[in-house]
Amino acid sequence: MRLRMKPIQEIYSLLSQPRKVVVTMHQKPDPDAMGSSLALANVLTQLGHQVTVISPTNWPEFLKWMPGAKAVIDYESAREKGNKFLDDTEWLFCLDFNALHRTKHMAAKLAEIKCLKILIDHHEEPETASFDYGISLTSKSSTSEMIYDFIVDSGHESLINTDVAACLYAGIIGDTGSFRFPSTSPAVHRMAADLLQRGLNHTAVHEYLYDNFLEDRLKFIGHILLHRMEVLYEYNTALIAIPKSDLIKFNIRTGDTEGLVNYPLTIQGIRLSGLVIDRDEERKWSFRSKGKIDVNTFARKYFNGGGHFNASGGRSADSLRETVQKFKKAMIENASQLQ
Ligand code: 5GP
Ligand code: MN
């Protein structure tokens, strides 16, 4: 097995020769995963490559406006079609995930195919042995920022049209909480300025992402903040546990729960927020923190997950009640870190 990926820069000189390319991302893609993938696909297509974008699962309604999204294959519902492209591809770009299991039902196929595999990602602890080339920088705000760097560093910045700019901008505002998280470096603002200069309509992107829900979703938020949130001031922690019945009652769809985990952090003093949703096959956790509270390690240690220092996720096969109890136990175990 390979131990080290070769640096991404070694790909640049190979970009001029047309290839069959598949670009993929983590399951249940967010604005960064989908935006970075569609931006890269757009630029590679302009360079003459034959590009297909495959998502491991479906994606939220609020990403459907993205230029190129209509052609994305949903592997979960079109596995055979996806396999045809995967079996035939020469290159596979893996964006915004650190380990093949983050592509769920597609992971075994990605491990099996023998094409050149390239990782571009910003999550902790990448599974580098799975990739031939790549770059993994946890200091980067988003994979979209890394795709911007890839395009510019490889000498193709003239290919950043307004479609590419909109996708990349969606990715950076998604992953930086609209320029507020600590990962928002001067380079991120310079990138945003450059995208604006190239004709980006930034207001439209914000509206597509954040003003694009149904009434049900807003009522659902009201309901869960009132009835499903527990604030544990002693531990500077808040917890939201959502039973399946709430999802059914409010017609909750993929993407409707995105961002909910951030609400408790708006309460004075709250520095750790946990959100758990009772999904059919598992209980899915999201964690967010402020400052020195490391939720990547927390998710890895207690909930079979991972992610970033201040934003992570995990899962559990326990019941909702049991997994909430486990969270509280873990919180007490880590009480000193939470002060
Ligand atoms: P979210 O809470 O938005 O689902 O995820 C927050 C961050 O943690 C994202 O960067 C996501 O990629 C990562 N993440 C979410 N769930 C998991 C998981 O089960 N395993 C790992 N390794 N990372 C996760
Ligand atoms: Mn990301």
mmCIF file of C-alpha atoms and ligand atoms in Angstrom:
data_model
loop_
_atom_site.group_PDB
_atom_site.id
_atom_site.type_symbol
_atom_site.label_atom_id
_atom_site.label_comp_id
_atom_site.label_asym_id
_atom_site.label_seq_id
_atom_site.Cartn_x
_atom_site.Cartn_y
_atom_site.Cartn_z
ATOM 1 C CA MET A 1 0.000 0.000 0.000
ATOM 2 C CA ARG A 2 1.120 3.554 -0.764
ATOM 3 C CA LEU A 3 2.048 5.490 2.332
ATOM 4 C CA ARG A 4 2.230 9.001 0.985
ATOM 5 C CA MET A 5 0.245 10.917 -1.582
ATOM 6 C CA LYS A 6 2.295 12.807 -4.156
ATOM 7 C CA PRO A 7 1.887 16.613 -3.964
ATOM 8 C CA ILE A 8 -1.028 18.056 -5.897
ATOM 9 C CA GLN A 9 1.345 20.323 -7.880
ATOM 10 C CA GLU A 10 2.562 17.242 -9.790
ATOM 11 C CA ILE A 11 -0.871 17.004 -11.408
ATOM 12 C CA TYR A 12 -0.687 20.489 -12.948
ATOM 13 C CA SER A 13 1.466 19.515 -15.951
ATOM 14 C CA LEU A 14 -0.829 16.544 -16.644
ATOM 15 C CA LEU A 15 -3.940 18.747 -16.930
ATOM 16 C CA SER A 16 -3.308 19.649 -20.578
ATOM 17 C CA GLN A 17 -3.979 16.118 -21.836
ATOM 18 C CA PRO A 18 -7.728 15.293 -22.006
ATOM 19 C CA ARG A 19 -8.902 12.487 -19.704
ATOM 20 C CA LYS A 20 -12.029 10.856 -18.464
ATOM 21 C CA VAL A 21 -12.600 12.322 -15.029
ATOM 22 C CA VAL A 22 -15.023 11.695 -12.172
ATOM 23 C CA VAL A 23 -15.370 14.267 -9.386
ATOM 24 C CA THR A 24 -16.978 13.129 -6.142
ATOM 25 C CA MET A 25 -17.663 14.438 -2.638
ATOM 26 C CA HIS A 26 -18.912 13.329 0.793
ATOM 27 C CA GLN A 27 -22.414 11.934 1.271
ATOM 28 C CA LYS A 28 -25.265 14.408 1.847
ATOM 29 C CA PRO A 29 -23.163 17.188 0.270
ATOM 30 C CA ASP A 30 -23.193 20.675 1.767
ATOM 31 C CA PRO A 31 -22.482 23.933 -0.135
ATOM 32 C CA ASP A 32 -18.709 23.366 0.126
ATOM 33 C CA ALA A 33 -18.768 19.763 -1.124
ATOM 34 C CA MET A 34 -21.125 20.470 -4.024
ATOM 35 C CA GLY A 35 -19.721 23.934 -4.820
ATOM 36 C CA SER A 36 -16.086 22.818 -4.937
ATOM 37 C CA SER A 37 -16.975 19.769 -7.056
ATOM 38 C CA LEU A 38 -19.021 21.708 -9.611
ATOM 39 C CA ALA A 39 -16.414 24.480 -9.843
ATOM 40 C CA LEU A 40 -13.624 21.974 -10.486
ATOM 41 C CA ALA A 41 -15.773 20.063 -12.990
ATOM 42 C CA ASN A 42 -16.549 23.293 -14.849
ATOM 43 C CA VAL A 43 -12.869 24.258 -15.162
ATOM 44 C CA LEU A 44 -11.756 20.730 -16.151
ATOM 45 C CA THR A 45 -14.497 20.648 -18.813
ATOM 46 C CA GLN A 46 -13.234 23.968 -20.191
ATOM 47 C CA LEU A 47 -9.788 22.356 -20.387
ATOM 48 C CA GLY A 48 -11.192 19.610 -22.628
ATOM 49 C CA HIS A 49 -11.653 16.781 -20.122
ATOM 50 C CA GLN A 50 -14.714 14.555 -20.125
ATOM 51 C CA VAL A 51 -16.065 15.169 -16.634
ATOM 52 C CA THR A 52 -18.833 13.509 -14.605
ATOM 53 C CA VAL A 53 -19.817 14.585 -11.090
ATOM 54 C CA ILE A 54 -21.172 11.878 -8.777
ATOM 55 C CA SER A 55 -22.651 12.487 -5.332
ATOM 56 C CA PRO A 56 -22.849 9.454 -3.019
ATOM 57 C CA THR A 57 -26.405 10.455 -2.011
ATOM 58 C CA ASN A 58 -29.039 13.061 -2.801
ATOM 59 C CA TRP A 59 -28.466 16.714 -1.889
ATOM 60 C CA PRO A 60 -30.559 19.522 -0.400
ATOM 61 C CA GLU A 61 -33.009 21.570 -2.444
ATOM 62 C CA PHE A 62 -31.001 24.739 -1.689
ATOM 63 C CA LEU A 63 -28.072 23.438 -3.816
ATOM 64 C CA LYS A 64 -30.121 22.735 -6.925
ATOM 65 C CA TRP A 65 -29.531 26.214 -8.394
ATOM 66 C CA MET A 66 -25.791 25.562 -8.722
ATOM 67 C CA PRO A 67 -24.649 25.633 -12.359
ATOM 68 C CA GLY A 68 -24.040 21.997 -13.332
ATOM 69 C CA ALA A 69 -26.086 20.470 -10.480
ATOM 70 C CA LYS A 70 -28.719 19.010 -12.810
ATOM 71 C CA ALA A 71 -26.142 16.706 -14.402
ATOM 72 C CA VAL A 72 -24.832 15.337 -11.092
ATOM 73 C CA ILE A 73 -25.457 11.609 -10.640
ATOM 74 C CA ASP A 74 -27.010 10.542 -7.316
ATOM 75 C CA TYR A 75 -25.181 7.251 -6.690
ATOM 76 C CA GLU A 76 -27.753 6.050 -4.193
ATOM 77 C CA SER A 77 -30.579 6.154 -6.730
ATOM 78 C CA ALA A 78 -28.529 5.499 -9.901
ATOM 79 C CA ARG A 79 -25.831 3.075 -8.809
ATOM 80 C CA GLU A 80 -25.471 1.273 -12.150
ATOM 81 C CA LYS A 81 -25.068 4.516 -14.079
ATOM 82 C CA GLY A 82 -22.532 5.719 -11.494
ATOM 83 C CA ASN A 83 -20.586 2.461 -11.689
ATOM 84 C CA LYS A 84 -20.332 2.775 -15.478
ATOM 85 C CA PHE A 85 -18.536 6.109 -15.133
ATOM 86 C CA LEU A 86 -16.428 4.907 -12.211
ATOM 87 C CA ASP A 87 -15.313 1.747 -14.038
ATOM 88 C CA ASP A 88 -14.326 3.790 -17.064
ATOM 89 C CA THR A 89 -12.682 6.811 -15.451
ATOM 90 C CA GLU A 90 -8.960 7.580 -15.635
ATOM 91 C CA TRP A 91 -8.946 10.111 -12.805
ATOM 92 C CA LEU A 92 -11.035 10.354 -9.661
ATOM 93 C CA PHE A 93 -11.073 13.644 -7.721
ATOM 94 C CA CYS A 94 -12.247 13.232 -4.125
ATOM 95 C CA LEU A 95 -13.320 16.564 -2.644
ATOM 96 C CA ASP A 96 -14.215 17.670 0.866
ATOM 97 C CA PHE A 97 -13.790 14.333 2.622
ATOM 98 C CA ASN A 98 -10.848 12.634 4.317
ATOM 99 C CA ALA A 99 -11.680 8.925 4.192
ATOM 100 C CA LEU A 100 -13.505 6.747 1.657
ATOM 101 C CA HIS A 101 -16.155 5.667 4.199
ATOM 102 C CA ARG A 102 -17.500 9.239 4.059
ATOM 103 C CA THR A 103 -18.969 8.282 0.656
ATOM 104 C CA LYS A 104 -21.211 5.671 2.324
ATOM 105 C CA HIS A 105 -22.506 3.084 -0.231
ATOM 106 C CA MET A 106 -19.920 4.230 -2.786
ATOM 107 C CA ALA A 107 -16.868 3.578 -0.593
ATOM 108 C CA ALA A 108 -16.288 -0.059 -1.617
ATOM 109 C CA LYS A 109 -16.459 0.868 -5.307
ATOM 110 C CA LEU A 110 -14.007 3.764 -4.873
ATOM 111 C CA ALA A 111 -11.574 1.450 -3.081
ATOM 112 C CA GLU A 112 -11.860 -1.181 -5.809
ATOM 113 C CA ILE A 113 -11.356 0.931 -8.965
ATOM 114 C CA LYS A 114 -7.788 1.283 -10.181
ATOM 115 C CA CYS A 115 -7.765 4.818 -11.636
ATOM 116 C CA LEU A 116 -5.610 7.685 -10.400
ATOM 117 C CA LYS A 117 -7.138 9.034 -7.175
ATOM 118 C CA ILE A 118 -6.669 12.639 -6.128
ATOM 119 C CA LEU A 119 -7.665 14.115 -2.756
ATOM 120 C CA ILE A 120 -8.376 17.807 -2.140
ATOM 121 C CA ASP A 121 -9.656 18.325 1.399
ATOM 122 C CA HIS A 122 -9.426 20.255 4.668
ATOM 123 C CA HIS A 123 -10.564 17.707 7.292
ATOM 124 C CA GLU A 124 -8.378 16.339 10.102
ATOM 125 C CA GLU A 125 -6.554 12.992 9.782
ATOM 126 C CA PRO A 126 -6.855 12.194 6.066
ATOM 127 C CA GLU A 127 -6.623 8.563 4.960
ATOM 128 C CA THR A 128 -3.717 9.415 2.643
ATOM 129 C CA ALA A 129 -2.945 5.795 1.752
ATOM 130 C CA SER A 130 -6.140 5.719 -0.336
ATOM 131 C CA PHE A 131 -4.914 8.427 -2.738
ATOM 132 C CA ASP A 132 -2.152 8.797 -5.364
ATOM 133 C CA TYR A 133 -1.991 12.589 -5.397
ATOM 134 C CA GLY A 134 -3.466 15.165 -3.148
ATOM 135 C CA ILE A 135 -3.477 17.990 -0.714
ATOM 136 C CA SER A 136 -4.962 18.054 2.782
ATOM 137 C CA LEU A 137 -4.774 21.364 4.653
ATOM 138 C CA THR A 138 -6.786 21.697 7.852
ATOM 139 C CA SER A 139 -5.865 25.387 7.993
ATOM 140 C CA LYS A 140 -7.988 26.087 4.906
ATOM 141 C CA SER A 141 -11.485 27.499 5.394
ATOM 142 C CA SER A 142 -13.055 25.226 2.831
ATOM 143 C CA THR A 143 -12.395 22.859 -0.034
ATOM 144 C CA SER A 144 -13.740 25.614 -2.284
ATOM 145 C CA GLU A 145 -10.834 27.825 -1.209
ATOM 146 C CA MET A 146 -8.479 24.951 -2.087
ATOM 147 C CA ILE A 147 -10.098 24.502 -5.520
ATOM 148 C CA TYR A 148 -9.665 28.244 -6.117
ATOM 149 C CA ASP A 149 -5.966 27.851 -5.216
ATOM 150 C CA PHE A 150 -5.737 24.790 -7.500
ATOM 151 C CA ILE A 151 -7.202 26.728 -10.443
ATOM 152 C CA VAL A 152 -5.030 29.808 -9.860
ATOM 153 C CA ASP A 153 -1.782 27.951 -9.037
ATOM 154 C CA SER A 154 -2.127 25.709 -12.088
ATOM 155 C CA GLY A 155 -2.346 28.841 -14.265
ATOM 156 C CA HIS A 156 -6.031 28.668 -15.207
ATOM 157 C CA GLU A 157 -7.524 31.634 -13.379
ATOM 158 C CA SER A 158 -8.890 33.009 -16.660
ATOM 159 C CA LEU A 159 -11.340 30.064 -16.606
ATOM 160 C CA ILE A 160 -13.070 31.372 -13.454
ATOM 161 C CA ASN A 161 -16.353 32.473 -15.049
ATOM 162 C CA THR A 162 -19.437 33.605 -13.098
ATOM 163 C CA ASP A 163 -20.696 29.995 -12.767
ATOM 164 C CA VAL A 164 -17.420 28.838 -11.208
ATOM 165 C CA ALA A 165 -17.360 31.951 -9.011
ATOM 166 C CA ALA A 166 -20.903 31.313 -7.697
ATOM 167 C CA CYS A 167 -20.093 27.692 -6.791
ATOM 168 C CA LEU A 168 -16.843 28.622 -5.026
ATOM 169 C CA TYR A 169 -18.460 31.511 -3.182
ATOM 170 C CA ALA A 170 -21.269 29.246 -1.942
ATOM 171 C CA GLY A 171 -18.623 26.864 -0.592
ATOM 172 C CA ILE A 172 -16.707 29.525 1.317
ATOM 173 C CA ILE A 173 -19.735 31.187 2.862
ATOM 174 C CA GLY A 174 -21.089 27.770 3.825
ATOM 175 C CA ASP A 175 -17.930 26.644 5.579
ATOM 176 C CA THR A 176 -16.975 29.997 7.139
ATOM 177 C CA GLY A 177 -20.500 30.813 8.373
ATOM 178 C CA SER A 178 -20.461 33.803 6.001
ATOM 179 C CA PHE A 179 -16.917 34.919 6.938
ATOM 180 C CA ARG A 180 -17.261 34.596 10.727
ATOM 181 C CA PHE A 181 -15.401 31.416 11.764
ATOM 182 C CA PRO A 182 -11.703 31.608 12.745
ATOM 183 C CA SER A 183 -10.685 29.915 9.467
ATOM 184 C CA THR A 184 -11.653 33.122 7.617
ATOM 185 C CA SER A 185 -8.138 34.261 6.709
ATOM 186 C CA PRO A 186 -7.105 37.324 4.686
ATOM 187 C CA ALA A 187 -6.735 34.933 1.736
ATOM 188 C CA VAL A 188 -10.445 34.060 1.989
ATOM 189 C CA HIS A 189 -11.416 37.734 1.757
ATOM 190 C CA ARG A 190 -8.983 38.252 -1.127
ATOM 191 C CA MET A 191 -10.556 35.311 -2.919
ATOM 192 C CA ALA A 192 -14.062 36.730 -2.349
ATOM 193 C CA ALA A 193 -12.900 40.111 -3.677
ATOM 194 C CA ASP A 194 -11.465 38.441 -6.763
ATOM 195 C CA LEU A 195 -14.705 36.522 -7.395
ATOM 196 C CA LEU A 196 -16.693 39.774 -7.099
ATOM 197 C CA GLN A 197 -14.353 41.426 -9.563
ATOM 198 C CA ARG A 198 -15.039 38.582 -11.995
ATOM 199 C CA GLY A 199 -18.765 39.349 -11.963
ATOM 200 C CA LEU A 200 -20.094 37.227 -9.085
ATOM 201 C CA ASN A 201 -23.616 38.100 -7.889
ATOM 202 C CA HIS A 202 -22.997 37.441 -4.185
ATOM 203 C CA THR A 203 -26.457 38.554 -3.003
ATOM 204 C CA ALA A 204 -28.084 35.943 -5.224
ATOM 205 C CA VAL A 205 -25.883 33.188 -3.742
ATOM 206 C CA HIS A 206 -26.824 34.172 -0.157
ATOM 207 C CA GLU A 207 -30.519 34.144 -1.100
ATOM 208 C CA TYR A 208 -30.262 30.750 -2.852
ATOM 209 C CA LEU A 209 -28.637 29.222 0.223
ATOM 210 C CA TYR A 210 -30.405 30.928 3.116
ATOM 211 C CA ASP A 211 -33.746 32.315 1.900
ATOM 212 C CA ASN A 212 -34.882 29.235 0.056
ATOM 213 C CA PHE A 213 -36.880 27.142 2.534
ATOM 214 C CA LEU A 214 -40.523 26.251 3.044
ATOM 215 C CA GLU A 215 -42.687 27.587 5.873
ATOM 216 C CA ASP A 216 -42.649 24.145 7.524
ATOM 217 C CA ARG A 217 -38.925 24.385 8.167
ATOM 218 C CA LEU A 218 -39.180 27.673 10.062
ATOM 219 C CA LYS A 219 -42.012 26.303 12.205
ATOM 220 C CA PHE A 220 -39.920 23.179 12.821
ATOM 221 C CA ILE A 221 -37.060 25.343 14.120
ATOM 222 C CA GLY A 222 -39.450 27.141 16.473
ATOM 223 C CA HIS A 223 -40.748 23.802 17.710
ATOM 224 C CA ILE A 224 -37.376 22.222 18.383
ATOM 225 C CA LEU A 225 -35.913 25.309 20.094
ATOM 226 C CA LEU A 226 -38.942 25.382 22.370
ATOM 227 C CA HIS A 227 -39.344 21.684 23.054
ATOM 228 C CA ARG A 228 -36.151 19.781 22.155
ATOM 229 C CA MET A 229 -33.295 21.951 23.396
ATOM 230 C CA GLU A 230 -31.677 21.428 26.780
ATOM 231 C CA VAL A 231 -29.225 24.024 28.098
ATOM 232 C CA LEU A 232 -26.668 22.763 30.616
ATOM 233 C CA TYR A 233 -25.185 26.037 31.854
ATOM 234 C CA GLU A 234 -22.894 24.320 34.352
ATOM 235 C CA TYR A 235 -21.036 22.781 31.404
ATOM 236 C CA ASN A 236 -21.483 25.702 28.977
ATOM 237 C CA THR A 237 -23.177 23.157 26.757
ATOM 238 C CA ALA A 238 -26.505 22.824 24.957
ATOM 239 C CA LEU A 239 -28.083 19.810 23.398
ATOM 240 C CA ILE A 240 -30.862 19.327 20.856
ATOM 241 C CA ALA A 241 -32.326 15.846 20.337
ATOM 242 C CA ILE A 242 -34.801 15.468 17.485
ATOM 243 C CA PRO A 243 -37.085 12.426 17.398
ATOM 244 C CA LYS A 244 -38.223 10.942 14.098
ATOM 245 C CA SER A 245 -41.818 12.013 14.778
ATOM 246 C CA ASP A 246 -40.790 15.704 14.488
ATOM 247 C CA LEU A 247 -39.205 15.079 11.083
ATOM 248 C CA ILE A 248 -42.415 13.496 9.857
ATOM 249 C CA LYS A 249 -44.749 16.087 11.395
ATOM 250 C CA PHE A 250 -42.949 19.028 9.720
ATOM 251 C CA ASN A 251 -42.165 17.263 6.388
ATOM 252 C CA ILE A 252 -38.448 17.715 6.986
ATOM 253 C CA ARG A 253 -36.306 17.073 3.885
ATOM 254 C CA THR A 254 -32.579 16.681 3.217
ATOM 255 C CA GLY A 255 -30.884 19.960 4.139
ATOM 256 C CA ASP A 256 -33.668 21.339 6.339
ATOM 257 C CA THR A 257 -31.700 20.583 9.518
ATOM 258 C CA GLU A 258 -28.472 22.177 8.216
ATOM 259 C CA GLY A 259 -27.253 24.971 10.498
ATOM 260 C CA LEU A 260 -29.591 24.132 13.410
ATOM 261 C CA VAL A 261 -26.661 23.054 15.567
ATOM 262 C CA ASN A 262 -25.393 26.647 15.532
ATOM 263 C CA TYR A 263 -28.446 28.157 17.253
ATOM 264 C CA PRO A 264 -27.508 27.172 20.841
ATOM 265 C CA LEU A 265 -24.118 28.899 20.402
ATOM 266 C CA THR A 266 -25.970 32.224 20.224
ATOM 267 C CA ILE A 267 -26.796 31.847 23.961
ATOM 268 C CA GLN A 268 -24.391 33.751 26.243
ATOM 269 C CA GLY A 269 -21.725 31.444 27.626
ATOM 270 C CA ILE A 270 -22.618 28.367 25.537
ATOM 271 C CA ARG A 271 -19.464 26.978 23.943
ATOM 272 C CA LEU A 272 -20.407 23.437 22.996
ATOM 273 C CA SER A 273 -23.495 22.456 21.034
ATOM 274 C CA GLY A 274 -24.609 18.936 20.181
ATOM 275 C CA LEU A 275 -27.471 18.096 17.833
ATOM 276 C CA VAL A 276 -28.673 14.546 17.339
ATOM 277 C CA ILE A 277 -31.269 13.464 14.814
ATOM 278 C CA ASP A 278 -33.037 10.129 14.879
ATOM 279 C CA ARG A 279 -32.493 8.892 11.319
ATOM 280 C CA ASP A 280 -33.793 5.516 10.154
ATOM 281 C CA GLU A 281 -30.514 3.631 10.183
ATOM 282 C CA GLU A 282 -28.645 5.562 12.903
ATOM 283 C CA ARG A 283 -28.621 8.516 15.256
ATOM 284 C CA LYS A 284 -26.626 11.263 13.491
ATOM 285 C CA TRP A 285 -24.693 13.774 15.607
ATOM 286 C CA SER A 286 -23.404 17.244 14.778
ATOM 287 C CA PHE A 287 -21.079 19.096 17.128
ATOM 288 C CA ARG A 288 -20.008 22.735 17.121
ATOM 289 C CA SER A 289 -17.762 24.527 19.599
ATOM 290 C CA LYS A 290 -16.126 27.848 20.295
ATOM 291 C CA GLY A 291 -12.487 28.414 21.187
ATOM 292 C CA LYS A 292 -10.320 25.621 22.553
ATOM 293 C CA ILE A 293 -12.979 22.879 22.757
ATOM 294 C CA ASP A 294 -11.865 20.137 20.339
ATOM 295 C CA VAL A 295 -14.984 18.498 18.895
ATOM 296 C CA ASN A 296 -13.017 16.538 16.276
ATOM 297 C CA THR A 297 -11.456 14.411 19.037
ATOM 298 C CA PHE A 298 -14.759 14.355 20.949
ATOM 299 C CA ALA A 299 -16.667 12.997 17.922
ATOM 300 C CA ARG A 300 -13.943 10.450 17.179
ATOM 301 C CA LYS A 301 -13.715 9.219 20.771
ATOM 302 C CA TYR A 302 -17.399 8.890 21.643
ATOM 303 C CA PHE A 303 -19.419 8.886 18.424
ATOM 304 C CA ASN A 304 -17.427 7.148 15.700
ATOM 305 C CA GLY A 305 -16.995 10.411 13.793
ATOM 306 C CA GLY A 306 -14.633 13.313 13.188
ATOM 307 C CA GLY A 307 -14.308 16.512 11.166
ATOM 308 C CA HIS A 308 -12.704 19.762 12.257
ATOM 309 C CA PHE A 309 -11.565 21.234 15.591
ATOM 310 C CA ASN A 310 -14.700 23.387 16.032
ATOM 311 C CA ALA A 311 -17.169 21.491 13.787
ATOM 312 C CA SER A 312 -17.607 17.761 13.614
ATOM 313 C CA GLY A 313 -20.109 14.964 13.268
ATOM 314 C CA GLY A 314 -20.623 11.380 14.305
ATOM 315 C CA ARG A 315 -23.157 8.601 14.583
ATOM 316 C CA SER A 316 -24.496 5.960 16.913
ATOM 317 C CA ALA A 317 -26.520 2.766 16.676
ATOM 318 C CA ASP A 318 -27.963 3.366 20.192
ATOM 319 C CA SER A 319 -31.494 4.667 20.712
ATOM 320 C CA LEU A 320 -32.009 8.438 20.889
ATOM 321 C CA ARG A 321 -32.355 8.272 24.674
ATOM 322 C CA GLU A 322 -29.211 6.163 25.097
ATOM 323 C CA THR A 323 -27.076 8.270 22.812
ATOM 324 C CA VAL A 324 -28.176 11.454 24.625
ATOM 325 C CA GLN A 325 -27.153 9.841 27.918
ATOM 326 C CA LYS A 326 -23.788 8.936 26.425
ATOM 327 C CA PHE A 327 -23.336 12.555 25.333
ATOM 328 C CA LYS A 328 -24.049 13.805 28.847
ATOM 329 C CA LYS A 329 -21.604 11.292 30.340
ATOM 330 C CA ALA A 330 -18.938 12.358 27.855
ATOM 331 C CA MET A 331 -19.673 16.013 28.677
ATOM 332 C CA ILE A 332 -19.134 15.349 32.393
ATOM 333 C CA GLU A 333 -15.911 13.436 31.639
ATOM 334 C CA ASN A 334 -14.679 16.479 29.707
ATOM 335 C CA ALA A 335 -15.971 19.057 32.179
ATOM 336 C CA SER A 336 -12.546 20.654 32.706
ATOM 337 C CA GLN A 337 -12.191 21.365 28.966
ATOM 338 C CA LEU A 338 -15.627 22.980 28.901
ATOM 339 C CA GLN A 339 -14.909 25.643 31.530
HETATM 340 P P1 5GP B 1 -22.108 18.349 9.964
HETATM 341 O O1 5GP B 1 -22.405 18.534 11.396
HETATM 342 O O2 5GP B 1 -22.315 19.596 9.177
HETATM 343 O O3 5GP B 1 -22.772 17.141 9.381
HETATM 344 O O4 5GP B 1 -20.559 18.019 9.873
HETATM 345 C C1 5GP B 1 -19.586 18.863 10.408
HETATM 346 C C2 5GP B 1 -18.232 18.450 9.935
HETATM 347 O O5 5GP B 1 -17.900 17.155 10.429
HETATM 348 C C3 5GP B 1 -18.173 18.337 8.419
HETATM 349 O O6 5GP B 1 -16.950 18.877 8.032
HETATM 350 C C4 5GP B 1 -18.245 16.868 8.129
HETATM 351 O O7 5GP B 1 -17.524 16.540 7.000
HETATM 352 C C5 5GP B 1 -17.673 16.230 9.387
HETATM 353 N N1 5GP B 1 -18.431 15.013 9.715
HETATM 354 C C6 5GP B 1 -19.768 14.912 9.885
HETATM 355 N N2 5GP B 1 -20.130 13.645 10.201
HETATM 356 C C7 5GP B 1 -19.004 12.919 10.218
HETATM 357 C C8 5GP B 1 -18.713 11.517 10.469
HETATM 358 O O8 5GP B 1 -19.595 10.701 10.744
HETATM 359 N N3 5GP B 1 -17.407 11.155 10.382
HETATM 360 C C9 5GP B 1 -16.409 12.039 10.092
HETATM 361 N N4 5GP B 1 -15.162 11.600 10.019
HETATM 362 N N5 5GP B 1 -16.645 13.345 9.861
HETATM 363 C C10 5GP B 1 -17.912 13.792 9.914
HETATM 364 MN MN MN B 2 -15.789 21.605 3.664
#
